[in-house]
GROMACS .gro file of C-alpha atoms in nm:
model
  336
    1MET     CA    1 -20.732 -18.094  -0.479
    2LYS     CA    2 -21.056 -18.308  -0.367
    3THR     CA    3 -20.887 -18.300  -0.022
    4ILE     CA    4 -20.889 -17.906   0.012
    5ASP     CA    5 -21.264 -17.927  -0.158
    6ASN     CA    6 -21.374 -18.136   0.109
    7ASP     CA    7 -21.177 -17.943   0.427
    8ILE     CA    8 -21.363 -17.597   0.251
    9LYS     CA    9 -21.709 -17.811   0.254
   10ALA     CA   10 -21.661 -17.917   0.577
   11GLY     CA   11 -21.505 -17.623   0.735
   12ASP     CA   12 -21.213 -17.835   0.884
   13PHE     CA   13 -20.885 -17.635   0.808
   14LYS     CA   14 -20.542 -17.777   0.846
   15LYS     CA   15 -20.274 -17.608   0.996
   16VAL     CA   16 -20.062 -17.559   0.687
   17TYR     CA   17 -20.176 -17.588   0.294
   18LEU     CA   18 -19.879 -17.603   0.010
   19LEU     CA   19 -19.997 -17.559  -0.321
   20TYR     CA   20 -19.709 -17.622  -0.569
   21GLY     CA   21 -19.637 -17.744  -0.939
   22GLN     CA   22 -19.670 -17.610  -1.282
   23GLU     CA   23 -20.018 -17.526  -1.335
   24ARG     CA   24 -20.022 -17.179  -1.190
   25TYR     CA   25 -20.418 -17.144  -1.299
   26LEU     CA   26 -20.534 -17.427  -1.068
   27ILE     CA   27 -20.271 -17.303  -0.824
   28LYS     CA   28 -20.440 -16.967  -0.809
   29GLN     CA   29 -20.808 -17.101  -0.807
   30TYR     CA   30 -20.755 -17.357  -0.469
   31ARG     CA   31 -20.532 -17.054  -0.320
   32ASP     CA   32 -20.835 -16.792  -0.335
   33LYS     CA   33 -21.091 -17.054  -0.251
   34LEU     CA   34 -20.889 -17.153   0.077
   35ILE     CA   35 -20.864 -16.754   0.132
   36LYS     CA   36 -21.272 -16.713   0.087
   37ALA     CA   37 -21.330 -17.006   0.255
   38MET     CA   38 -21.086 -16.914   0.556
   39VAL     CA   39 -21.089 -16.548   0.595
   40SER     CA   40 -21.381 -16.291   0.625
   41GLU     CA   41 -21.436 -16.063   0.357
   42GLY     CA   42 -21.225 -15.765   0.432
   43ASP     CA   43 -21.104 -15.877   0.737
   44SER     CA   44 -20.727 -15.739   0.708
   45MET     CA   45 -20.642 -15.797   1.062
   46ASN     CA   46 -20.650 -16.171   1.072
   47PHE     CA   47 -20.480 -16.206   0.729
   48SER     CA   48 -20.165 -16.128   0.606
   49SER     CA   49 -19.960 -16.201   0.297
   50PHE     CA   50 -19.588 -16.245   0.221
   51GLU     CA   51 -19.468 -16.239  -0.142
   52GLY     CA   52 -19.098 -16.328  -0.316
   53ASP     CA   53 -18.756 -16.388  -0.205
   54GLY     CA   54 -18.615 -16.206   0.087
   55ILE     CA   55 -18.927 -16.266   0.323
   56ASN     CA   56 -18.839 -16.211   0.708
   57GLN     CA   57 -18.896 -16.555   0.893
   58LYS     CA   58 -18.877 -16.406   1.199
   59GLU     CA   59 -19.141 -16.134   1.128
   60ILE     CA   60 -19.330 -16.407   1.048
   61ILE     CA   61 -19.318 -16.618   1.333
   62ASP     CA   62 -19.380 -16.330   1.567
   63LEU     CA   63 -19.724 -16.255   1.356
   64ALA     CA   64 -19.799 -16.636   1.392
   65GLU     CA   65 -19.738 -16.634   1.760
   66THR     CA   66 -20.075 -16.316   1.762
   67LEU     CA   67 -20.399 -16.462   1.860
   68PRO     CA   68 -20.656 -16.391   1.581
   69PHE     CA   69 -20.853 -16.023   1.666
   70PHE     CA   70 -21.249 -16.191   1.754
   71ALA     CA   71 -21.207 -16.453   1.470
   72ASP     CA   72 -21.116 -16.818   1.479
   73ARG     CA   73 -20.824 -16.814   1.302
   74ARG     CA   74 -20.539 -16.580   1.149
   75VAL     CA   75 -20.426 -16.681   0.797
   76ILE     CA   76 -20.064 -16.603   0.699
   77LEU     CA   77 -19.997 -16.667   0.299
   78ILE     CA   78 -19.650 -16.686   0.182
   79GLU     CA   79 -19.609 -16.705  -0.213
   80ASP     CA   80 -19.322 -16.769  -0.411
   81ALA     CA   81 -19.052 -16.691  -0.140
   82GLY     CA   82 -18.839 -17.011  -0.237
   83ILE     CA   83 -18.779 -17.099   0.098
   84PHE     CA   84 -18.872 -17.493   0.027
   85SER     CA   85 -18.504 -17.588   0.057
   86LYS     CA   86 -18.256 -17.512   0.355
   87ALA     CA   87 -18.372 -17.136   0.330
   88GLY     CA   88 -18.660 -17.233   0.516
   89ASP     CA   89 -18.533 -17.455   0.817
   90GLU     CA   90 -18.614 -17.162   1.070
   91LEU     CA   91 -18.981 -17.190   0.993
   92GLY     CA   92 -18.977 -17.576   0.940
   93GLU     CA   93 -18.888 -17.572   1.265
   94TYR     CA   94 -19.128 -17.338   1.395
   95LEU     CA   95 -19.443 -17.499   1.202
   96LYS     CA   96 -19.479 -17.812   1.453
   97ASP     CA   97 -19.532 -17.593   1.756
   98SER     CA   98 -19.705 -17.279   1.579
   99PRO     CA   99 -20.043 -17.210   1.778
  100GLU     CA  100 -20.372 -17.397   1.634
  101SER     CA  101 -20.541 -17.119   1.587
  102THR     CA  102 -20.270 -17.007   1.296
  103HIS     CA  103 -20.288 -17.120   0.944
  104PHE     CA  104 -20.056 -17.137   0.670
  105ILE     CA  105 -20.121 -17.120   0.276
  106PHE     CA  106 -19.743 -17.143   0.093
  107VAL     CA  107 -19.760 -17.146  -0.277
  108GLU     CA  108 -19.451 -17.215  -0.471
  109GLU     CA  109 -19.381 -17.318  -0.838
  110SER     CA  110 -19.122 -17.562  -0.691
  111VAL     CA  111 -19.045 -17.761  -0.393
  112ASP     CA  112 -18.779 -17.951  -0.254
  113LYS     CA  113 -18.925 -18.258  -0.073
  114ARG     CA  114 -18.625 -18.326   0.142
  115SER     CA  115 -18.619 -18.005   0.324
  116LYS     CA  116 -18.737 -17.942   0.666
  117LEU     CA  117 -19.023 -17.702   0.587
  118TYR     CA  118 -19.182 -17.973   0.341
  119LYS     CA  119 -19.140 -18.224   0.615
  120ALA     CA  120 -19.333 -18.018   0.853
  121ALA     CA  121 -19.593 -17.921   0.585
  122ALA     CA  122 -19.673 -18.263   0.534
  123LYS     CA  123 -19.670 -18.321   0.892
  124CYS     CA  124 -19.884 -18.050   0.998
  125GLY     CA  125 -20.132 -18.005   0.710
  126ASN     CA  126 -20.168 -18.095   0.306
  127PRO     CA  127 -19.904 -18.053   0.019
  128VAL     CA  128 -20.089 -18.085  -0.299
  129GLU     CA  129 -19.853 -18.038  -0.607
  130PHE     CA  130 -20.078 -17.935  -0.904
  131LYS     CA  131 -19.943 -18.070  -1.256
  132GLU     CA  132 -19.972 -17.975  -1.597
  133GLN     CA  133 -20.340 -18.110  -1.711
  134THR     CA  134 -20.405 -18.433  -1.932
  135ASP     CA  135 -20.534 -18.398  -2.279
  136GLU     CA  136 -20.853 -18.542  -2.168
  137THR     CA  137 -20.878 -18.314  -1.871
  138LEU     CA  138 -20.811 -18.006  -2.058
  139ALA     CA  139 -21.056 -18.138  -2.353
  140ARG     CA  140 -21.335 -18.144  -2.104
  141TRP     CA  141 -21.255 -17.843  -1.937
  142ILE     CA  142 -21.277 -17.659  -2.276
  143GLY     CA  143 -21.572 -17.828  -2.364
  144ALA     CA  144 -21.778 -17.764  -2.079
  145ARG     CA  145 -21.635 -17.369  -2.106
  146ILE     CA  146 -21.748 -17.368  -2.483
  147ARG     CA  147 -22.119 -17.553  -2.393
  148LYS     CA  148 -22.186 -17.292  -2.112
  149GLU     CA  149 -22.205 -17.049  -2.383
  150ASN     CA  150 -22.421 -17.259  -2.596
  151LYS     CA  151 -22.139 -17.333  -2.859
  152GLY     CA  152 -22.001 -17.572  -3.048
  153MET     CA  153 -21.617 -17.639  -3.186
  154SER     CA  154 -21.507 -17.818  -3.476
  155ARG     CA  155 -21.236 -18.075  -3.442
  156ALA     CA  156 -21.016 -17.879  -3.645
  157ALA     CA  157 -21.088 -17.541  -3.441
  158TYR     CA  158 -21.011 -17.757  -3.130
  159ASN     CA  159 -20.676 -17.889  -3.266
  160SER     CA  160 -20.528 -17.560  -3.414
  161PHE     CA  161 -20.659 -17.423  -3.042
  162ILE     CA  162 -20.453 -17.618  -2.805
  163GLU     CA  163 -20.133 -17.635  -3.033
  164LYS     CA  164 -20.151 -17.281  -3.034
  165THR     CA  165 -20.218 -17.205  -2.690
  166GLY     CA  166 -20.036 -17.493  -2.523
  167THR     CA  167 -20.129 -17.693  -2.199
  168ASP     CA  168 -20.110 -17.379  -1.994
  169MET     CA  169 -20.434 -17.340  -1.837
  170GLU     CA  170 -20.406 -16.980  -1.750
  171ASN     CA  171 -20.331 -16.907  -2.119
  172ILE     CA  172 -20.587 -17.098  -2.240
  173ASP     CA  173 -20.849 -16.921  -2.042
  174LYS     CA  174 -20.690 -16.604  -2.148
  175GLU     CA  175 -20.723 -16.701  -2.513
  176LEU     CA  176 -21.073 -16.906  -2.460
  177GLU     CA  177 -21.222 -16.605  -2.338
  178LYS     CA  178 -21.089 -16.391  -2.680
  179LEU     CA  179 -21.216 -16.660  -2.892
  180LEU     CA  180 -21.560 -16.669  -2.746
  181CYS     CA  181 -21.598 -16.270  -2.755
  182TYR     CA  182 -21.491 -16.314  -3.127
  183CYS     CA  183 -21.769 -16.571  -3.205
  184MET     CA  184 -22.033 -16.433  -2.991
  185ASP     CA  185 -22.254 -16.428  -3.255
  186LYS     CA  186 -22.167 -16.763  -3.356
  187GLU     CA  187 -22.314 -17.150  -3.296
  188VAL     CA  188 -21.991 -17.335  -3.404
  189ILE     CA  189 -21.649 -17.204  -3.360
  190GLU     CA  190 -21.427 -17.304  -3.683
  191LEU     CA  191 -21.083 -17.326  -3.757
  192SER     CA  192 -21.083 -16.979  -3.939
  193ASP     CA  193 -21.207 -16.843  -3.599
  194VAL     CA  194 -20.874 -16.957  -3.419
  195GLU     CA  195 -20.655 -16.863  -3.674
  196ALA     CA  196 -20.790 -16.509  -3.689
  197VAL     CA  197 -20.772 -16.451  -3.303
  198THR     CA  198 -20.568 -16.689  -3.117
  199THR     CA  199 -20.180 -16.581  -3.006
  200GLU     CA  200 -19.922 -16.871  -3.068
  201GLN     CA  201 -19.716 -16.901  -2.784
  202ILE     CA  202 -19.330 -16.832  -2.785
  203THR     CA  203 -19.244 -17.201  -2.715
  204ASN     CA  204 -19.446 -17.248  -3.060
  205LYS     CA  205 -19.223 -17.076  -3.241
  206VAL     CA  206 -18.920 -17.217  -3.078
  207PHE     CA  207 -19.088 -17.591  -3.131
  208GLU     CA  208 -19.108 -17.456  -3.514
  209MET     CA  209 -18.764 -17.336  -3.446
  210VAL     CA  210 -18.609 -17.664  -3.356
  211ASP     CA  211 -18.801 -17.857  -3.628
  212ALA     CA  212 -18.607 -17.609  -3.867
  213ILE     CA  213 -18.260 -17.716  -3.676
  214ALA     CA  214 -18.378 -18.104  -3.720
  215SER     CA  215 -18.446 -18.085  -4.072
  216HIS     CA  216 -18.116 -17.907  -4.104
  217ARG     CA  217 -18.314 -17.607  -4.258
  218GLN     CA  218 -18.050 -17.351  -4.121
  219LYS     CA  219 -18.142 -17.041  -4.279
  220ARG     CA  220 -18.518 -17.067  -4.132
  221ALA     CA  221 -18.417 -17.187  -3.778
  222LEU     CA  222 -18.189 -16.846  -3.787
  223GLU     CA  223 -18.491 -16.662  -3.905
  224LEU     CA  224 -18.695 -16.808  -3.649
  225TYR     CA  225 -18.447 -16.712  -3.371
  226TYR     CA  226 -18.393 -16.353  -3.484
  227ASP     CA  227 -18.785 -16.322  -3.485
  228LEU     CA  228 -18.787 -16.426  -3.110
  229LEU     CA  229 -18.539 -16.173  -3.083
  230ALA     CA  230 -18.737 -15.872  -3.227
  231LEU     CA  231 -18.996 -15.982  -2.997
  232LYS     CA  232 -18.787 -15.890  -2.683
  233GLU     CA  233 -18.721 -16.269  -2.576
  234PRO     CA  234 -18.429 -16.284  -2.386
  235ALA     CA  235 -18.142 -16.467  -2.597
  236MET     CA  236 -18.118 -16.722  -2.245
  237ARG     CA  237 -18.507 -16.795  -2.207
  238ILE     CA  238 -18.435 -16.906  -2.602
  239MET     CA  239 -18.142 -17.125  -2.504
  240TYR     CA  240 -18.334 -17.249  -2.212
  241LEU     CA  241 -18.634 -17.363  -2.446
  242ILE     CA  242 -18.411 -17.516  -2.688
  243SER     CA  243 -18.259 -17.695  -2.438
  244ARG     CA  244 -18.574 -17.809  -2.313
  245GLN     CA  245 -18.727 -17.936  -2.671
  246PHE     CA  246 -18.381 -18.114  -2.714
  247ASN     CA  247 -18.401 -18.306  -2.357
  248ILE     CA  248 -18.805 -18.388  -2.456
  249LEU     CA  249 -18.653 -18.532  -2.763
  250MET     CA  250 -18.390 -18.731  -2.598
  251ASN     CA  251 -18.669 -18.881  -2.353
  252VAL     CA  252 -18.916 -18.938  -2.689
  253LYS     CA  253 -18.608 -19.111  -2.836
  254ALA     CA  254 -18.538 -19.344  -2.572
  255MET     CA  255 -18.869 -19.454  -2.490
  256THR     CA  256 -18.974 -19.472  -2.858
  257ASN     CA  257 -18.656 -19.734  -2.894
  258LYS     CA  258 -18.799 -19.943  -2.589
  259GLY     CA  259 -19.142 -19.990  -2.765
  260PHE     CA  260 -19.324 -19.782  -2.492
  261GLY     CA  261 -19.696 -19.620  -2.608
  262ASN     CA  262 -19.721 -19.243  -2.670
  263LYS     CA  263 -19.908 -19.240  -2.325
  264ASP     CA  264 -19.631 -19.353  -2.153
  265ILE     CA  265 -19.380 -19.129  -2.345
  266ALA     CA  266 -19.586 -18.800  -2.302
  267SER     CA  267 -19.613 -18.843  -1.938
  268LYS     CA  268 -19.226 -18.931  -1.864
  269ALA     CA  269 -19.112 -18.650  -2.182
  270GLY     CA  270 -19.363 -18.375  -2.010
  271CYS     CA  271 -19.521 -18.329  -2.342
  272PRO     CA  272 -19.870 -18.352  -2.424
  273GLU     CA  273 -19.961 -18.697  -2.586
  274TRP     CA  274 -20.053 -18.559  -2.913
  275ALA     CA  275 -19.739 -18.396  -2.962
  276VAL     CA  276 -19.543 -18.728  -2.888
  277ARG     CA  277 -19.572 -18.811  -3.283
  278LYS     CA  278 -19.429 -18.467  -3.404
  279TYR     CA  279 -19.136 -18.551  -3.145
  280GLN     CA  280 -19.097 -18.866  -3.312
  281ALA     CA  281 -19.073 -18.721  -3.665
  282GLN     CA  282 -18.807 -18.485  -3.518
  283CYS     CA  283 -18.613 -18.764  -3.341
  284ARG     CA  284 -18.543 -18.914  -3.664
  285ALA     CA  285 -18.272 -18.656  -3.780
  286TYR     CA  286 -18.039 -18.737  -3.461
  287SER     CA  287 -17.940 -19.071  -3.302
  288LEU     CA  288 -17.965 -19.089  -2.913
  289ASP     CA  289 -17.624 -19.016  -2.875
  290ASP     CA  290 -17.701 -18.705  -3.063
  291LEU     CA  291 -17.953 -18.578  -2.863
  292LYS     CA  292 -17.751 -18.658  -2.533
  293GLN     CA  293 -17.467 -18.456  -2.668
  294ALA     CA  294 -17.748 -18.154  -2.752
  295VAL     CA  295 -17.853 -18.144  -2.412
  296ARG     CA  296 -17.493 -18.163  -2.278
  297ASP     CA  297 -17.413 -17.860  -2.487
  298GLY     CA  298 -17.692 -17.662  -2.414
  299VAL     CA  299 -17.580 -17.687  -2.038
  300ALA     CA  300 -17.208 -17.584  -2.157
  301TYR     CA  301 -17.337 -17.303  -2.336
  302GLU     CA  302 -17.548 -17.136  -2.068
  303GLU     CA  303 -17.251 -17.209  -1.828
  304ALA     CA  304 -17.032 -17.035  -2.089
  305VAL     CA  305 -17.263 -16.734  -2.067
  306LYS     CA  306 -17.314 -16.755  -1.682
  307THR     CA  307 -16.919 -16.741  -1.655
  308GLY     CA  308 -16.837 -16.430  -1.916
  309ARG     CA  309 -16.649 -16.638  -2.143
  310MET     CA  310 -16.936 -16.591  -2.422
  311ASN     CA  311 -17.205 -16.380  -2.529
  312ASP     CA  312 -17.579 -16.486  -2.474
  313GLN     CA  313 -17.683 -16.402  -2.829
  314MET     CA  314 -17.356 -16.605  -2.980
  315ALA     CA  315 -17.399 -16.881  -2.770
  316VAL     CA  316 -17.767 -16.952  -2.901
  317GLU     CA  317 -17.679 -16.864  -3.243
  318LEU     CA  318 -17.378 -17.101  -3.203
  319PHE     CA  319 -17.552 -17.393  -3.075
  320ILE     CA  320 -17.844 -17.372  -3.365
  321VAL     CA  321 -17.558 -17.395  -3.646
  322GLN     CA  322 -17.443 -17.667  -3.465
  323TYR     CA  323 -17.728 -17.881  -3.441
  324SER     CA  324 -17.869 -17.751  -3.784
  325ALA     CA  325 -17.531 -17.866  -3.961
  326ASP     CA  326 -17.644 -18.162  -4.203
  327MET     CA  327 -17.453 -18.390  -3.994
  328THR     CA  328 -17.275 -18.688  -4.194
  329ASP     CA  329 -17.056 -18.835  -3.979
  330ALA     CA  330 -17.023 -19.174  -3.864
  331HIS     CA  331 -17.185 -19.151  -3.535
  332THR     CA  332 -17.475 -19.002  -3.688
  333THR     CA  333 -17.513 -19.277  -3.977
  334GLY     CA  334 -17.734 -19.517  -3.765
  335LYS     CA  335 -17.978 -19.264  -3.606
  336LYS     CA  336 -18.057 -19.589  -3.347
   0.00000   0.00000   0.00000
């Protein structure tokens, strides 16, 4: 990110910028920073944007060959096209010979670093991965936002807020704006304020559901599942989130068994450091082999739905019933 800030400050721009990763809030911030710095306001002649799969690479290449009109550069923005794979070979081949006056900004959630387009982007410019931010970074960012409004926030309120919002900065930004408006006449944001207005993420409900599964509270787990369905959450997204939670549990269990610290566990498992202890508590209900099998079963159920062998809602329900049952088999008694 610092390299992009330095380029903007110097007014010296690379031919290609690739912004990718899970932290969409920061990606959008830097996308907009680049466009503002590289394109004059209202200049639709020299700025073009393309979004989604099915983009026409030949059309983009023809446009890139066009000299800018009364400007120093032509800027082409390509978002969420899913072309950082073999699908983007044509554009990857072209980039190395593209005109110096044409600049590309690519925005993607994920990329294949082995692809021809990624290698060309790395050679011609600056790929920047925007990862989920650390607990410390989020705490500093939220604290700065609150101090800017001349307010404070109790520790209990902060802990509840970050648990409800998760670590997605875009969601935090939206919920923080709502909280600040609610507390407009208050100097300190309290726990009761957070509980009054902060919306809990769907992923938190899934976490609670996995907690119910792990503690063999089958009725509660199924109630939470039906609540999510009532909220119009697609069954296969619920399956994906449950599988993701079990994958985290598997990594947490394996690393805890090996004696790793919480910071290393959080980094490897892809979860906030504050959540590690909660995951470790959930892990105790299963052996490592149980968790590995749960991850495999999640994939198998998803495949059964995709091939039409099973109804999606039934697949999730079967998974919940299977792993919330009281596991007294010989292979689960050790819980290593």
